[in-house]
JSON list of C-alpha atoms in Angstrom, two decimals:
[
{"chain": "A", "resi": 1, "resn": "UNK", "atom": "CA", "xyz": [71.85, -27.02, 66.66]},
{"chain": "A", "resi": 2, "resn": "UNK", "atom": "CA", "xyz": [74.96, -28.49, 65.15]},
{"chain": "A", "resi": 3, "resn": "UNK", "atom": "CA", "xyz": [77.91, -29.17, 67.08]},
{"chain": "A", "resi": 4, "resn": "UNK", "atom": "CA", "xyz": [80.27, -27.44, 64.85]},
{"chain": "A", "resi": 5, "resn": "UNK", "atom": "CA", "xyz": [82.64, -24.50, 66.16]},
{"chain": "A", "resi": 6, "resn": "UNK", "atom": "CA", "xyz": [81.17, -20.70, 66.16]},
{"chain": "A", "resi": 7, "resn": "UNK", "atom": "CA", "xyz": [82.35, -17.30, 65.73]},
{"chain": "A", "resi": 8, "resn": "UNK", "atom": "CA", "xyz": [81.79, -15.13, 68.67]},
{"chain": "A", "resi": 9, "resn": "UNK", "atom": "CA", "xyz": [79.88, -12.17, 67.15]},
{"chain": "A", "resi": 10, "resn": "UNK", "atom": "CA", "xyz": [79.69, -8.79, 69.51]},
{"chain": "A", "resi": 11, "resn": "UNK", "atom": "CA", "xyz": [76.32, -8.25, 69.10]},
{"chain": "A", "resi": 12, "resn": "UNK", "atom": "CA", "xyz": [75.54, -10.94, 72.30]},
{"chain": "A", "resi": 13, "resn": "UNK", "atom": "CA", "xyz": [76.40, -8.15, 74.47]},
{"chain": "A", "resi": 14, "resn": "UNK", "atom": "CA", "xyz": [73.52, -6.81, 73.37]},
{"chain": "A", "resi": 15, "resn": "UNK", "atom": "CA", "xyz": [71.78, -9.14, 76.20]},
{"chain": "A", "resi": 16, "resn": "UNK", "atom": "CA", "xyz": [72.59, -7.09, 78.19]},
{"chain": "A", "resi": 17, "resn": "UNK", "atom": "CA", "xyz": [71.10, -4.16, 77.61]},
{"chain": "A", "resi": 18, "resn": "UNK", "atom": "CA", "xyz": [68.36, -6.58, 76.37]},
{"chain": "A", "resi": 19, "resn": "UNK", "atom": "CA", "xyz": [68.47, -7.65, 80.29]},
{"chain": "A", "resi": 20, "resn": "UNK", "atom": "CA", "xyz": [68.03, -4.63, 82.04]},
{"chain": "A", "resi": 21, "resn": "UNK", "atom": "CA", "xyz": [64.13, -3.75, 80.24]},
{"chain": "A", "resi": 22, "resn": "UNK", "atom": "CA", "xyz": [63.43, -7.42, 81.70]},
{"chain": "A", "resi": 23, "resn": "UNK", "atom": "CA", "xyz": [64.19, -6.88, 84.89]},
{"chain": "A", "resi": 24, "resn": "UNK", "atom": "CA", "xyz": [62.18, -3.57, 84.73]},
{"chain": "A", "resi": 25, "resn": "UNK", "atom": "CA", "xyz": [59.65, -5.78, 83.35]},
{"chain": "A", "resi": 26, "resn": "UNK", "atom": "CA", "xyz": [59.60, -8.48, 85.59]},
{"chain": "A", "resi": 27, "resn": "UNK", "atom": "CA", "xyz": [60.09, -5.36, 88.54]},
{"chain": "A", "resi": 28, "resn": "UNK", "atom": "CA", "xyz": [57.51, -3.31, 88.21]},
{"chain": "A", "resi": 29, "resn": "UNK", "atom": "CA", "xyz": [55.45, -6.75, 87.23]},
{"chain": "A", "resi": 30, "resn": "UNK", "atom": "CA", "xyz": [56.44, -8.11, 91.19]},
{"chain": "A", "resi": 31, "resn": "UNK", "atom": "CA", "xyz": [55.85, -4.64, 92.29]},
{"chain": "A", "resi": 32, "resn": "UNK", "atom": "CA", "xyz": [52.72, -5.16, 91.17]},
{"chain": "A", "resi": 33, "resn": "UNK", "atom": "CA", "xyz": [51.62, -8.40, 92.19]},
{"chain": "A", "resi": 34, "resn": "UNK", "atom": "CA", "xyz": [53.37, -7.71, 95.97]},
{"chain": "A", "resi": 35, "resn": "UNK", "atom": "CA", "xyz": [53.22, -4.11, 97.10]},
{"chain": "A", "resi": 36, "resn": "UNK", "atom": "CA", "xyz": [51.53, -1.48, 94.67]},
{"chain": "A", "resi": 37, "resn": "UNK", "atom": "CA", "xyz": [48.05, -1.97, 97.02]},
{"chain": "A", "resi": 38, "resn": "UNK", "atom": "CA", "xyz": [50.17, -1.13, 100.60]},
{"chain": "A", "resi": 39, "resn": "UNK", "atom": "CA", "xyz": [51.97, 1.88, 99.06]},
{"chain": "A", "resi": 40, "resn": "UNK", "atom": "CA", "xyz": [50.48, 5.23, 99.61]},
{"chain": "A", "resi": 41, "resn": "UNK", "atom": "CA", "xyz": [50.20, 7.35, 97.02]},
{"chain": "A", "resi": 42, "resn": "UNK", "atom": "CA", "xyz": [52.53, 10.00, 97.59]},
{"chain": "A", "resi": 43, "resn": "UNK", "atom": "CA", "xyz": [55.13, 7.52, 97.89]},
{"chain": "A", "resi": 44, "resn": "UNK", "atom": "CA", "xyz": [54.29, 5.87, 94.68]},
{"chain": "A", "resi": 45, "resn": "UNK", "atom": "CA", "xyz": [56.49, 7.38, 91.89]},
{"chain": "A", "resi": 46, "resn": "UNK", "atom": "CA", "xyz": [59.90, 6.87, 94.84]},
{"chain": "A", "resi": 47, "resn": "UNK", "atom": "CA", "xyz": [59.13, 3.00, 95.09]},
{"chain": "A", "resi": 48, "resn": "UNK", "atom": "CA", "xyz": [58.46, 3.20, 90.77]},
{"chain": "A", "resi": 49, "resn": "UNK", "atom": "CA", "xyz": [61.41, 4.93, 90.83]},
{"chain": "A", "resi": 50, "resn": "UNK", "atom": "CA", "xyz": [63.36, 2.22, 93.03]},
{"chain": "A", "resi": 51, "resn": "UNK", "atom": "CA", "xyz": [62.01, -0.53, 91.65]},
{"chain": "A", "resi": 52, "resn": "UNK", "atom": "CA", "xyz": [62.44, 0.16, 88.22]},
{"chain": "A", "resi": 53, "resn": "UNK", "atom": "CA", "xyz": [66.29, 1.24, 89.00]},
{"chain": "A", "resi": 54, "resn": "UNK", "atom": "CA", "xyz": [66.72, -2.23, 90.98]},
{"chain": "A", "resi": 55, "resn": "UNK", "atom": "CA", "xyz": [65.28, -3.84, 88.01]},
{"chain": "A", "resi": 56, "resn": "UNK", "atom": "CA", "xyz": [67.80, -2.92, 85.26]},
{"chain": "A", "resi": 57, "resn": "UNK", "atom": "CA", "xyz": [70.63, -3.50, 87.68]},
{"chain": "A", "resi": 58, "resn": "UNK", "atom": "CA", "xyz": [69.38, -7.06, 87.94]},
{"chain": "A", "resi": 59, "resn": "UNK", "atom": "CA", "xyz": [68.48, -7.86, 84.53]},
{"chain": "A", "resi": 60, "resn": "UNK", "atom": "CA", "xyz": [72.05, -6.33, 83.31]},
{"chain": "A", "resi": 61, "resn": "UNK", "atom": "CA", "xyz": [73.81, -8.40, 85.97]},
{"chain": "A", "resi": 62, "resn": "UNK", "atom": "CA", "xyz": [72.56, -11.60, 85.50]},
{"chain": "A", "resi": 63, "resn": "UNK", "atom": "CA", "xyz": [72.87, -10.68, 81.36]},
{"chain": "A", "resi": 64, "resn": "UNK", "atom": "CA", "xyz": [76.10, -9.31, 81.50]},
{"chain": "A", "resi": 65, "resn": "UNK", "atom": "CA", "xyz": [78.06, -12.90, 82.81]},
{"chain": "A", "resi": 66, "resn": "UNK", "atom": "CA", "xyz": [75.80, -14.84, 80.69]},
{"chain": "A", "resi": 67, "resn": "UNK", "atom": "CA", "xyz": [76.82, -12.95, 77.29]},
{"chain": "A", "resi": 68, "resn": "UNK", "atom": "CA", "xyz": [80.81, -12.96, 78.52]},
{"chain": "A", "resi": 69, "resn": "UNK", "atom": "CA", "xyz": [80.44, -16.69, 79.05]},
{"chain": "A", "resi": 70, "resn": "UNK", "atom": "CA", "xyz": [78.79, -16.93, 75.10]},
{"chain": "A", "resi": 71, "resn": "UNK", "atom": "CA", "xyz": [81.58, -15.21, 73.77]},
{"chain": "A", "resi": 72, "resn": "UNK", "atom": "CA", "xyz": [83.80, -16.86, 74.90]},
{"chain": "A", "resi": 73, "resn": "UNK", "atom": "CA", "xyz": [82.64, -20.01, 74.29]},
{"chain": "A", "resi": 74, "resn": "UNK", "atom": "CA", "xyz": [82.45, -18.71, 70.19]},
{"chain": "A", "resi": 75, "resn": "UNK", "atom": "CA", "xyz": [85.74, -17.20, 70.85]},
{"chain": "A", "resi": 76, "resn": "UNK", "atom": "CA", "xyz": [87.60, -20.79, 71.92]},
{"chain": "A", "resi": 77, "resn": "UNK", "atom": "CA", "xyz": [86.37, -22.76, 69.22]},
{"chain": "A", "resi": 78, "resn": "UNK", "atom": "CA", "xyz": [82.83, -24.14, 70.68]},
{"chain": "A", "resi": 79, "resn": "UNK", "atom": "CA", "xyz": [79.53, -25.10, 68.90]},
{"chain": "A", "resi": 80, "resn": "UNK", "atom": "CA", "xyz": [76.73, -22.31, 68.61]},
{"chain": "A", "resi": 81, "resn": "UNK", "atom": "CA", "xyz": [74.76, -24.94, 71.33]},
{"chain": "A", "resi": 82, "resn": "UNK", "atom": "CA", "xyz": [77.83, -24.95, 73.49]},
{"chain": "A", "resi": 83, "resn": "UNK", "atom": "CA", "xyz": [77.72, -21.04, 73.74]},
{"chain": "A", "resi": 84, "resn": "UNK", "atom": "CA", "xyz": [74.14, -21.35, 74.46]},
{"chain": "A", "resi": 85, "resn": "UNK", "atom": "CA", "xyz": [73.74, -24.16, 77.69]},
{"chain": "A", "resi": 86, "resn": "UNK", "atom": "CA", "xyz": [76.62, -22.43, 79.01]},
{"chain": "A", "resi": 87, "resn": "UNK", "atom": "CA", "xyz": [74.89, -18.52, 78.74]},
{"chain": "A", "resi": 88, "resn": "UNK", "atom": "CA", "xyz": [71.31, -20.83, 80.00]},
{"chain": "A", "resi": 89, "resn": "UNK", "atom": "CA", "xyz": [73.50, -22.34, 82.86]},
{"chain": "A", "resi": 90, "resn": "UNK", "atom": "CA", "xyz": [75.36, -18.57, 83.92]},
{"chain": "A", "resi": 91, "resn": "UNK", "atom": "CA", "xyz": [71.56, -17.56, 83.88]},
{"chain": "A", "resi": 92, "resn": "UNK", "atom": "CA", "xyz": [69.97, -20.41, 85.75]},
{"chain": "A", "resi": 93, "resn": "UNK", "atom": "CA", "xyz": [72.88, -20.00, 88.12]},
{"chain": "A", "resi": 94, "resn": "UNK", "atom": "CA", "xyz": [71.99, -16.21, 89.16]},
{"chain": "A", "resi": 95, "resn": "UNK", "atom": "CA", "xyz": [68.34, -17.06, 89.70]},
{"chain": "A", "resi": 96, "resn": "UNK", "atom": "CA", "xyz": [69.16, -19.65, 92.17]},
{"chain": "A", "resi": 97, "resn": "UNK", "atom": "CA", "xyz": [71.21, -17.52, 93.56]},
{"chain": "A", "resi": 98, "resn": "UNK", "atom": "CA", "xyz": [68.31, -15.00, 93.85]},
{"chain": "A", "resi": 99, "resn": "UNK", "atom": "CA", "xyz": [65.84, -17.39, 94.86]},
{"chain": "A", "resi": 100, "resn": "UNK", "atom": "CA", "xyz": [68.11, -18.01, 97.88]},
{"chain": "A", "resi": 101, "resn": "UNK", "atom": "CA", "xyz": [68.76, -14.50, 99.07]},
{"chain": "A", "resi": 102, "resn": "UNK", "atom": "CA", "xyz": [65.06, -13.79, 98.41]},
{"chain": "A", "resi": 103, "resn": "UNK", "atom": "CA", "xyz": [64.11, -16.51, 100.56]},
{"chain": "A", "resi": 104, "resn": "UNK", "atom": "CA", "xyz": [66.62, -16.45, 102.84]},
{"chain": "A", "resi": 105, "resn": "UNK", "atom": "CA", "xyz": [65.90, -12.74, 103.63]},
{"chain": "A", "resi": 106, "resn": "UNK", "atom": "CA", "xyz": [62.01, -13.17, 104.37]},
{"chain": "A", "resi": 107, "resn": "UNK", "atom": "CA", "xyz": [60.62, -12.29, 100.95]},
{"chain": "A", "resi": 108, "resn": "UNK", "atom": "CA", "xyz": [58.05, -14.23, 99.53]},
{"chain": "A", "resi": 109, "resn": "UNK", "atom": "CA", "xyz": [58.76, -16.13, 96.38]},
{"chain": "A", "resi": 110, "resn": "UNK", "atom": "CA", "xyz": [55.57, -16.17, 94.38]},
{"chain": "A", "resi": 111, "resn": "UNK", "atom": "CA", "xyz": [54.87, -18.14, 90.84]},
{"chain": "A", "resi": 112, "resn": "UNK", "atom": "CA", "xyz": [56.82, -15.67, 89.69]},
{"chain": "A", "resi": 113, "resn": "UNK", "atom": "CA", "xyz": [59.59, -16.12, 90.07]},
{"chain": "A", "resi": 114, "resn": "UNK", "atom": "CA", "xyz": [60.61, -19.48, 88.59]},
{"chain": "A", "resi": 115, "resn": "UNK", "atom": "CA", "xyz": [58.38, -18.77, 85.73]},
{"chain": "A", "resi": 116, "resn": "UNK", "atom": "CA", "xyz": [60.28, -15.60, 84.63]},
{"chain": "A", "resi": 117, "resn": "UNK", "atom": "CA", "xyz": [63.91, -17.68, 85.52]},
{"chain": "A", "resi": 118, "resn": "UNK", "atom": "CA", "xyz": [62.54, -20.39, 83.00]},
{"chain": "A", "resi": 119, "resn": "UNK", "atom": "CA", "xyz": [61.73, -18.02, 80.46]},
{"chain": "A", "resi": 120, "resn": "UNK", "atom": "CA", "xyz": [64.08, -15.44, 80.37]},
{"chain": "A", "resi": 121, "resn": "UNK", "atom": "CA", "xyz": [66.63, -18.62, 80.95]},
{"chain": "A", "resi": 122, "resn": "UNK", "atom": "CA", "xyz": [65.06, -19.91, 77.35]},
{"chain": "A", "resi": 123, "resn": "UNK", "atom": "CA", "xyz": [65.41, -16.22, 76.14]},
{"chain": "A", "resi": 124, "resn": "UNK", "atom": "CA", "xyz": [69.14, -15.86, 77.39]},
{"chain": "A", "resi": 125, "resn": "UNK", "atom": "CA", "xyz": [70.59, -19.12, 75.44]},
{"chain": "A", "resi": 126, "resn": "UNK", "atom": "CA", "xyz": [68.51, -18.67, 72.52]},
{"chain": "A", "resi": 127, "resn": "UNK", "atom": "CA", "xyz": [69.87, -15.20, 72.03]},
{"chain": "A", "resi": 128, "resn": "UNK", "atom": "CA", "xyz": [73.11, -16.57, 72.64]},
{"chain": "A", "resi": 129, "resn": "UNK", "atom": "CA", "xyz": [72.95, -19.48, 69.88]},
{"chain": "A", "resi": 130, "resn": "UNK", "atom": "CA", "xyz": [71.38, -16.80, 67.38]},
{"chain": "A", "resi": 131, "resn": "UNK", "atom": "CA", "xyz": [74.54, -14.35, 68.04]},
{"chain": "A", "resi": 132, "resn": "UNK", "atom": "CA", "xyz": [77.06, -16.73, 67.76]},
{"chain": "A", "resi": 133, "resn": "UNK", "atom": "CA", "xyz": [78.14, -17.32, 63.85]},
{"chain": "A", "resi": 134, "resn": "UNK", "atom": "CA", "xyz": [79.05, -20.48, 61.82]},
{"chain": "A", "resi": 135, "resn": "UNK", "atom": "CA", "xyz": [82.05, -20.76, 60.98]},
{"chain": "A", "resi": 136, "resn": "UNK", "atom": "CA", "xyz": [82.81, -20.83, 57.48]},
{"chain": "A", "resi": 137, "resn": "UNK", "atom": "CA", "xyz": [83.21, -24.70, 57.24]},
{"chain": "A", "resi": 138, "resn": "UNK", "atom": "CA", "xyz": [79.40, -24.59, 57.91]},
{"chain": "A", "resi": 139, "resn": "UNK", "atom": "CA", "xyz": [78.69, -22.58, 54.53]},
{"chain": "A", "resi": 140, "resn": "UNK", "atom": "CA", "xyz": [80.33, -25.11, 52.80]}
]
């Protein structure tokens, strides 16, 4: 990763639906690990639906500020590395807030939470780096 200025690409906003899909996958995994055995069969469909909707909303809400920060960083002439780090920091802050709120509400924090935080933060930062275009001076 170089420190040369980047140009913004709107494709960084694809991080939002990707975040929603990742949120859905993580929510279903969390549901399976923690709650599936305690839900009665007639209520299972409703629980799964709300788990998917909640996961999508949470994943998209994490990815939205990360993609905006990356886009604005590239638009202001920052490097691709800066864009990636900025997006990664925003995602890390979102995960820390989520963990704090979950723990304060009595929700058990399992090993899945930090693992998901690390993987999605790294993937989001890479995506931000990948979508920022190098300037024309890099191509000479």
